[in-house]
Amino acid sequence: MRNTTRITTAALATAALALTLTACGSGGGGTSDGGTSGGDTAAGDKVELNFFHRWPNEPKKAYFDELVAEFEAENPDITIKSESVLNDNYKDKIKVVAGSANAPDVMFTWSGSFIAELVKGDALMDLGPWLAEEPEFLESFYESQLPPFVVDGKQYGLPIGMHSKVFFYNADLFDELGLSAPSTWPELIEVLETIEAETGESAIELGAVDTWPIAHYLGTLDQRVVAPDTLAADQDPGIGEFTDPGYVTALERMQEIATFANDDFLAIDHEMARNSWASGDGGPIFYAQSAEIGLFQDVPFEYSVFNFPAIPEGEGDPNQLTGAPEGFVISKNTQHPEEAQRFLTFMLSKTQGVKYTEDTGELSAIVGAVDEAEVPEIAKELAQQILDASEMTAWLDNAYDPQIVSTWLTEAQLMLGGQQTPEGVMEKVQETSERVRSAS
């Protein structure tokens, strides 16, 4: 897959100041993050919906501000009050308010264990009865992107974007060195060794001062190495034991990857690493989400992508692709379910799906939206790659109990800094999983 079109998007701003989530309940106070009231309807006749998402920065802030303004213009009986804070703050705040009387009416969610935790807290509306009355709307989503929002057989969320994780690489350099995209682990190591021998520089650009990039590597490595049935069992907090030796093998492979990374990878974040790669100053290989193509402005080289290579001794399907959709849910405690459904229907329409793809660079989960969007061909190829994958591997930090994830990633980061061993990491994980099992 070769990108022959230089990708440019709207200029990116630095992260905006995170907003404080205040009085999120229907009809409550709070400051507006986007949009203006539509129509001349008296304020007392309006329904007020509170909308909470995790993008106070560009380009998504502008996209959602415009979406809210458009919706209010078409629905003068509804006012939207938006709040947005960045990822970690979002996770903390939503877990506090989601099940309360002051919960936002419509809110962002990750799939997997994150939405399952919200359901466990009795915070979300079951969308099934509504969707049963709107079959065309339900069928407008790619079928494969719906199950990650199903908990106990019920559809609690709907996807806005599809996400995958692949290696992006400098295709010009690969051509210059006579290299091909690797499909197996030995081939990957040979490519990395050749790059470093020929250029004298690190082959991989990595930013791991935060632990979530480590989670993306380890989740993929675990899937490639550990038997599927074992992974599925360990993802159940009531029975997971994490004793399979494949987990240690995956950590050893992570250590191997780190030897080819930039020396300061534990001191910089993912954004800094991404900017370094995109400028051509960093390592020529970068493990990134498909959605990040919208952030590669004026990349001074041609680039392409390859899926995470197969590991010969592994028991997992190498045709799987790591990633998961992101989406939105409705509060179980909303006082305005019909209006919230109307807003969700507008947000997740095909028209908005095309605009979402064009404005943010992310891949809409609405059937045909990416195909119709005016975006570089590589974006359409990445979307098709997601749809063609044998299965999607969930992000490690969305697939397991949060306590287990915290231990796993903290200890793995220590391992990459030379303060822990692969065996030691898994011993700590096993200890945490035992506590989680006891509490289940």
Coordinates of C-alpha atoms in Angstrom, one line a residue:
M1 CA 0.0 0.0 0.0
R2 CA 1.7 3.2 -1.2
N3 CA 0.5 6.7 -0.5
T4 CA 1.2 8.8 -3.5
T5 CA -0.8 11.8 -2.4
R6 CA 0.6 14.3 0.0
I7 CA -1.8 14.5 2.9
T8 CA -2.8 17.9 4.2
T9 CA -5.6 18.7 6.7
A10 CA -6.8 21.7 8.5
A11 CA -4.1 23.3 10.6
L12 CA -3.8 21.7 14.0
A13 CA -3.9 23.7 17.1
T14 CA -2.3 22.9 20.4
A15 CA -4.5 21.1 22.9
A16 CA -7.1 23.5 24.3
L17 CA -7.6 24.0 28.0
A18 CA -9.6 21.0 29.3
L19 CA -13.1 22.1 30.4
T20 CA -14.5 21.3 33.8
L21 CA -17.6 19.1 33.8
T22 CA -20.2 21.0 35.8
A23 CA -23.9 20.4 36.2
C24 CA -24.1 17.8 33.4
G25 CA -27.7 16.7 34.0
S26 CA -30.5 17.5 31.7
G27 CA -31.5 21.1 32.2
G28 CA -28.5 21.7 34.4
G29 CA -26.0 24.6 34.2
G30 CA -22.6 24.5 32.7
T31 CA -20.6 26.3 30.0
S32 CA -21.1 25.7 26.4
D33 CA -18.2 24.3 24.4
G34 CA -19.8 24.7 21.0
G35 CA -22.7 25.7 18.9
T36 CA -25.4 28.4 19.1
S37 CA -29.0 28.1 19.8
G38 CA -31.1 27.6 16.6
G39 CA -34.4 29.4 15.9
D40 CA -36.4 31.9 17.9
T41 CA -38.1 29.5 20.2
A42 CA -38.5 30.8 23.7
A43 CA -35.8 29.5 26.1
G44 CA -38.5 28.0 28.3
D45 CA -39.8 25.9 25.4
K46 CA -36.5 24.4 24.6
V47 CA -35.2 21.0 25.6
E48 CA -31.6 21.2 26.8
L49 CA -29.3 18.2 26.2
N50 CA -25.8 17.9 27.7
F51 CA -23.2 16.4 25.4
F52 CA -19.8 15.2 26.7
H53 CA -16.9 14.1 24.6
R54 CA -13.1 13.9 24.8
W55 CA -11.9 16.3 22.1
P56 CA -11.2 19.9 23.3
N57 CA -8.4 20.1 20.7
E58 CA -8.4 20.5 17.0
P59 CA -9.4 19.3 14.5
K60 CA -12.2 17.5 16.4
K61 CA -13.2 20.4 18.5
A62 CA -14.2 22.5 15.5
Y63 CA -15.9 19.5 13.9
F64 CA -18.2 18.9 16.9
D65 CA -18.8 22.6 17.4
E66 CA -20.1 22.8 13.8
L67 CA -22.1 19.6 14.3
V68 CA -23.9 21.1 17.3
A69 CA -24.6 24.3 15.5
E70 CA -26.0 22.5 12.5
F71 CA -28.2 20.3 14.7
E72 CA -29.5 23.2 16.6
A73 CA -30.3 25.1 13.4
E74 CA -32.4 22.1 12.2
N75 CA -33.9 21.5 15.6
P76 CA -34.8 24.9 17.2
D77 CA -36.6 23.1 20.0
I78 CA -33.3 21.7 21.3
T79 CA -30.3 23.3 22.8
I80 CA -27.0 21.4 23.2
K81 CA -24.5 22.2 25.9
S82 CA -21.2 20.6 25.1
E83 CA -18.4 19.7 27.5
S84 CA -15.0 18.2 26.5
V85 CA -11.9 17.1 28.3
L86 CA -8.9 15.1 27.2
N87 CA -8.6 11.3 27.5
D88 CA -7.5 10.6 31.1
N89 CA -9.6 13.3 32.6
Y90 CA -12.5 12.1 30.5
K91 CA -12.1 8.6 31.9
D92 CA -12.0 9.9 35.4
K93 CA -15.0 12.2 35.1
I94 CA -17.3 10.0 33.2
K95 CA -17.0 7.2 35.6
V96 CA -18.0 9.5 38.4
V97 CA -21.0 11.2 36.7
A98 CA -22.3 8.6 34.2
G99 CA -24.6 6.8 36.6
S100 CA -25.8 9.9 38.5
A101 CA -28.8 12.1 38.1
N102 CA -26.5 14.8 36.6
A103 CA -25.2 12.5 33.9
P104 CA -24.7 13.9 30.4
D105 CA -27.5 12.9 28.1
V106 CA -25.2 11.9 25.2
M107 CA -21.6 10.9 25.9
F108 CA -18.5 9.4 24.2
T109 CA -17.4 5.9 25.1
W110 CA -14.7 3.5 24.2
S111 CA -15.8 0.0 23.4
G112 CA -14.8 -3.2 25.3
S113 CA -14.2 -3.1 29.0
F114 CA -14.8 0.6 29.2
I115 CA -18.5 0.5 28.1
A116 CA -18.9 -2.7 30.1
E117 CA -18.0 -0.8 33.2
L118 CA -20.5 1.8 32.5
V119 CA -23.2 -0.8 31.9
K120 CA -22.2 -2.5 35.2
G121 CA -22.8 0.8 36.9
D122 CA -26.3 0.9 35.5
A123 CA -25.5 4.1 33.7
L124 CA -26.5 3.5 30.0
M125 CA -29.7 3.2 28.1
D126 CA -30.3 0.0 26.2
L127 CA -30.6 1.2 22.6
G128 CA -32.1 -2.1 21.4
P129 CA -35.8 -1.2 21.6
W130 CA -35.2 2.1 19.8
L131 CA -33.0 0.5 17.1
A132 CA -35.6 -2.2 16.5
E133 CA -37.9 0.6 15.4
E134 CA -35.2 2.1 13.2
P135 CA -33.8 -0.8 11.1
E136 CA -32.5 1.4 8.3
F137 CA -30.5 3.5 10.8
L138 CA -29.1 0.3 12.4
E139 CA -28.2 -1.1 9.0
S140 CA -26.3 2.1 8.1
F141 CA -23.4 1.0 10.3
Y142 CA -20.8 -1.6 9.2
E143 CA -21.9 -4.7 10.9
S144 CA -18.5 -5.6 12.3
Q145 CA -18.4 -2.3 14.2
L146 CA -21.5 -2.9 16.3
P147 CA -20.6 -5.9 18.5
P148 CA -17.8 -4.1 20.5
F149 CA -20.7 -2.0 22.0
V150 CA -22.8 -5.0 23.0
V151 CA -22.8 -6.0 26.6
D152 CA -24.8 -9.0 27.8
G153 CA -26.5 -9.2 24.5
K154 CA -27.7 -5.6 24.4
Q155 CA -26.6 -2.8 22.2
Y156 CA -25.6 0.1 24.5
G157 CA -23.5 2.2 22.1
L158 CA -23.1 3.1 18.4
P159 CA -19.8 3.7 16.6
I160 CA -18.7 6.9 15.1
G161 CA -15.2 5.9 13.9
M162 CA -13.2 2.8 13.0
H163 CA -9.7 2.4 14.3
S164 CA -6.8 0.1 13.6
K165 CA -3.1 0.0 14.5
V166 CA -0.5 -0.5 11.8
F167 CA 3.2 0.2 11.2
F168 CA 3.7 3.4 9.1
Y169 CA 7.0 3.5 7.3
N170 CA 9.1 5.8 5.1
A171 CA 8.6 4.1 1.7
D172 CA 11.3 6.3 0.1
L173 CA 13.9 5.0 2.5
F174 CA 12.7 1.4 2.0
D175 CA 13.2 1.8 -1.7
E176 CA 16.6 3.3 -1.3
L177 CA 17.7 0.4 0.9
G178 CA 16.0 -2.2 -1.2
L179 CA 13.7 -3.2 1.6
S180 CA 10.2 -4.7 1.5
A181 CA 7.5 -4.5 4.1
P182 CA 8.0 -7.5 6.5
S183 CA 5.3 -10.0 7.1
T184 CA 7.0 -12.2 9.7
W185 CA 9.0 -11.4 12.9
P186 CA 12.3 -12.5 11.5
E187 CA 11.8 -10.4 8.4
L188 CA 10.9 -7.4 10.7
I189 CA 14.1 -7.8 12.7
E190 CA 16.2 -8.1 9.5
V191 CA 14.6 -4.8 8.2
L192 CA 15.3 -3.0 11.5
E193 CA 18.9 -4.2 11.6
T194 CA 19.4 -3.1 8.0
I195 CA 18.0 0.3 8.6
E196 CA 20.3 0.9 11.6
A197 CA 23.4 -0.5 9.9
E198 CA 22.8 1.6 6.8
T199 CA 21.7 4.9 8.4
G200 CA 23.3 4.8 11.8
E201 CA 20.0 5.9 13.3
S202 CA 17.2 4.2 15.3
A203 CA 14.8 2.3 13.1
I204 CA 11.6 2.8 15.2
E205 CA 10.2 6.0 16.6
L206 CA 8.4 5.4 19.9
G207 CA 7.0 7.6 22.6
A208 CA 6.2 5.7 25.8
V209 CA 6.3 8.2 28.7
D210 CA 2.6 7.4 28.8
T211 CA 1.8 3.7 29.1
W212 CA -1.0 3.4 26.5
P213 CA 1.4 3.1 23.5
I214 CA 3.0 0.1 25.3
A215 CA -0.5 -1.4 25.7
H216 CA -1.0 -1.2 21.9
Y217 CA 2.2 -3.1 21.3
L218 CA 1.6 -5.7 24.0
G219 CA -2.0 -6.3 23.1
T220 CA -1.0 -7.1 19.5
L221 CA 2.0 -9.2 20.6
D222 CA -0.2 -11.2 23.0
Q223 CA -2.7 -11.8 20.2
R224 CA 0.0 -13.1 17.9
V225 CA 1.6 -15.4 20.5
V226 CA -1.1 -16.6 22.9
A227 CA -3.8 -19.1 22.0
P228 CA -7.2 -17.4 21.4
D229 CA -9.0 -19.5 24.0
T230 CA -6.4 -18.6 26.6
L231 CA -6.8 -14.9 25.8
A232 CA -10.6 -15.1 26.0
A233 CA -10.4 -16.8 29.4
D234 CA -8.0 -14.3 30.8
Q235 CA -10.1 -11.4 29.7
D236 CA -12.8 -12.7 32.1
P237 CA -11.9 -11.1 35.5
G238 CA -13.6 -13.9 37.3
I239 CA -11.4 -16.7 35.9
G240 CA -8.3 -15.0 34.4
E241 CA -4.9 -16.4 35.6
F242 CA -2.3 -15.2 33.1
T243 CA -0.1 -18.2 33.5
D244 CA 0.5 -19.0 29.8
P245 CA 4.2 -18.6 29.0
G246 CA 3.2 -16.8 25.8
Y247 CA 2.7 -13.6 27.8
V248 CA 6.4 -13.7 28.8
T249 CA 7.3 -14.3 25.1
A250 CA 5.3 -11.3 24.1
L251 CA 7.1 -9.1 26.7
E252 CA 10.4 -10.4 25.4
R253 CA 9.4 -9.4 21.9
M254 CA 8.5 -5.9 23.3
Q255 CA 12.0 -5.7 24.8
E256 CA 13.4 -6.6 21.4
I257 CA 11.4 -3.8 19.7
A258 CA 12.7 -1.3 22.2
T259 CA 16.3 -2.0 21.3
F260 CA 15.6 -0.5 17.9
A261 CA 13.7 2.6 19.2
N262 CA 15.0 6.1 19.9
D263 CA 17.0 6.4 23.1
D264 CA 14.6 8.8 24.7
F265 CA 11.4 6.8 24.1
L266 CA 10.6 6.6 27.8
A267 CA 10.9 10.4 28.1
I268 CA 8.7 11.5 25.2
D269 CA 5.0 11.0 24.5
H270 CA 3.3 9.6 21.5
E271 CA 2.5 13.0 19.9
M272 CA 6.2 14.0 20.1
A273 CA 7.2 10.7 18.5
R274 CA 4.6 11.1 15.8
N275 CA 5.7 14.6 15.0
S276 CA 9.3 13.4 14.8
W277 CA 8.4 10.6 12.4
A278 CA 6.2 12.8 10.2
S279 CA 9.0 15.4 9.9
G280 CA 11.5 12.8 8.7
D281 CA 13.8 13.5 11.7
G282 CA 12.8 10.4 13.6
G283 CA 13.0 6.6 13.0
P284 CA 11.4 5.7 9.7
I285 CA 9.0 3.2 11.2
F286 CA 6.1 4.2 13.5
Y287 CA 3.3 2.1 15.1
A288 CA 0.3 4.3 14.8
Q289 CA -3.5 4.3 14.5
S290 CA -5.1 4.6 11.1
A291 CA -6.9 7.7 12.3
E292 CA -3.5 9.5 12.6
I293 CA -3.2 10.0 8.9
G294 CA -5.2 13.2 9.3
L295 CA -2.3 14.5 11.5
F296 CA 0.5 13.9 8.9
Q297 CA 0.7 17.3 7.4
D298 CA 3.2 17.9 4.5
V299 CA 5.0 14.7 5.2
P300 CA 8.3 15.1 3.2
F301 CA 8.4 11.5 2.0
E302 CA 6.1 8.9 0.5
Y303 CA 4.8 6.5 3.2
S304 CA 3.0 3.2 3.3
V305 CA 1.8 0.7 6.0
F306 CA 2.1 -2.9 7.0
N307 CA 0.2 -5.0 9.6
F308 CA 2.0 -6.3 12.6
P309 CA 4.1 -9.3 11.5
A310 CA 3.3 -12.9 12.3
I311 CA 5.4 -14.5 15.0
P312 CA 6.4 -18.0 14.0
E313 CA 6.1 -19.6 17.4
G314 CA 2.8 -17.8 18.1
E315 CA -0.6 -19.5 18.2
G316 CA -2.7 -16.4 17.1
D317 CA -4.1 -15.5 13.8
P318 CA -1.7 -13.1 12.0
N319 CA -4.6 -11.8 9.8
Q320 CA -6.2 -10.1 12.8
L321 CA -5.9 -6.3 13.0
T322 CA -5.5 -4.5 16.3
G323 CA -8.1 -1.8 16.9
A324 CA -11.6 -1.0 18.0
P325 CA -14.4 1.4 17.2
E326 CA -15.2 4.4 19.3
G327 CA -18.7 5.8 19.7
F328 CA -21.5 7.3 21.7
V329 CA -24.1 6.3 24.3
I330 CA -27.2 7.7 25.9
S331 CA -27.6 8.1 29.7
K332 CA -30.1 5.8 31.3
N333 CA -31.1 8.7 33.4
T334 CA -31.8 11.2 30.6
Q335 CA -35.0 13.1 31.0
H336 CA -35.2 13.5 27.2
P337 CA -34.6 10.2 25.5
E338 CA -36.4 11.1 22.2
E339 CA -34.3 14.2 21.8
A340 CA -31.1 12.4 22.7
Q341 CA -31.9 9.8 20.0
R342 CA -32.6 12.5 17.5
F343 CA -29.2 14.0 18.2
L344 CA -27.5 10.7 18.0
T345 CA -29.2 9.9 14.7
F346 CA -28.0 13.3 13.3
M347 CA -24.5 12.8 14.5
L348 CA -24.2 9.3 13.0
S349 CA -25.9 10.0 9.7
K350 CA -24.0 9.3 6.5
T351 CA -23.8 13.0 5.7
Q352 CA -22.0 13.6 9.0
G353 CA -19.9 10.4 8.4
V354 CA -18.5 11.9 5.2
K355 CA -17.8 15.2 6.9
Y356 CA -16.3 13.5 9.9
T357 CA -13.8 11.6 7.7
E358 CA -12.9 14.7 5.7
D359 CA -12.7 17.1 8.6
T360 CA -10.9 14.9 11.2
G361 CA -9.1 12.4 9.1
E362 CA -10.7 9.5 11.0
L363 CA -12.6 6.7 9.4
S364 CA -16.3 6.8 9.7
A365 CA -18.1 3.6 10.7
I366 CA -21.1 4.5 8.5
V367 CA -21.4 2.3 5.4
G368 CA -20.0 4.1 2.3
A369 CA -19.0 7.3 4.1
V370 CA -15.3 6.9 3.7
D371 CA -15.7 5.9 0.0
E372 CA -17.6 9.1 -0.7
A373 CA -15.3 11.3 1.3
E374 CA -12.7 13.4 -0.4
V375 CA -9.6 11.9 1.3
P376 CA -6.3 10.4 0.1
E377 CA -6.6 6.9 -1.2
I378 CA -4.7 5.5 1.7
A379 CA -7.5 6.4 4.0
K380 CA -9.9 4.3 1.9
E381 CA -7.4 1.4 1.8
L382 CA -7.1 1.5 5.6
A383 CA -10.8 1.5 6.0
Q384 CA -11.1 -1.5 3.7
Q385 CA -8.3 -3.2 5.6
I386 CA -10.4 -3.0 8.8
L387 CA -13.4 -4.5 7.0
D388 CA -11.3 -7.3 5.5
A389 CA -9.5 -8.3 8.7
S390 CA -10.3 -11.8 9.9
E391 CA -11.1 -10.2 13.3
M392 CA -10.2 -7.1 15.3
T393 CA -8.0 -7.4 18.3
A394 CA -9.2 -5.1 21.1
W395 CA -6.8 -2.7 22.7
L396 CA -5.2 -4.3 25.7
D397 CA -6.4 -1.5 28.0
N398 CA -10.0 -2.0 26.8
A399 CA -9.9 -5.8 27.0
Y400 CA -9.0 -6.5 30.6
D401 CA -10.0 -5.4 34.1
P402 CA -8.6 -1.9 34.8
Q403 CA -6.7 -3.0 37.8
I404 CA -4.9 -5.7 35.8
V405 CA -4.2 -3.3 33.0
S406 CA -2.7 -0.8 35.4
T407 CA -0.3 -3.3 36.9
W408 CA 0.6 -4.8 33.5
L409 CA 1.5 -1.5 31.9
T410 CA 3.2 0.0 34.9
E411 CA 5.4 -3.1 35.3
A412 CA 6.0 -3.3 31.5
Q413 CA 7.2 0.3 31.5
L414 CA 9.6 -0.5 34.3
M415 CA 10.8 -3.5 32.3
L416 CA 11.6 -1.3 29.3
G417 CA 13.6 0.9 31.6
G418 CA 15.6 -2.1 32.8
Q419 CA 14.0 -2.2 36.3
Q420 CA 11.8 -5.3 35.8
T421 CA 11.9 -8.6 33.9
P422 CA 9.3 -10.2 31.6
E423 CA 8.8 -12.9 34.2
G424 CA 8.5 -10.3 36.9
V425 CA 5.9 -8.4 35.0
M426 CA 3.7 -11.4 34.7
E427 CA 4.1 -12.3 38.4
K428 CA 2.8 -8.9 39.3
V429 CA -0.1 -9.3 36.8
Q430 CA -0.9 -12.7 38.3
E431 CA -1.0 -11.3 41.8
T432 CA -3.4 -8.5 40.7
S433 CA -5.6 -11.0 38.8
E434 CA -5.9 -13.1 41.9
R435 CA -7.2 -10.1 43.9
V436 CA -9.6 -9.3 41.1
R437 CA -10.9 -12.9 41.0
S438 CA -11.4 -12.9 44.7
A439 CA -13.4 -9.8 44.5
S440 CA -15.6 -11.0 41.6

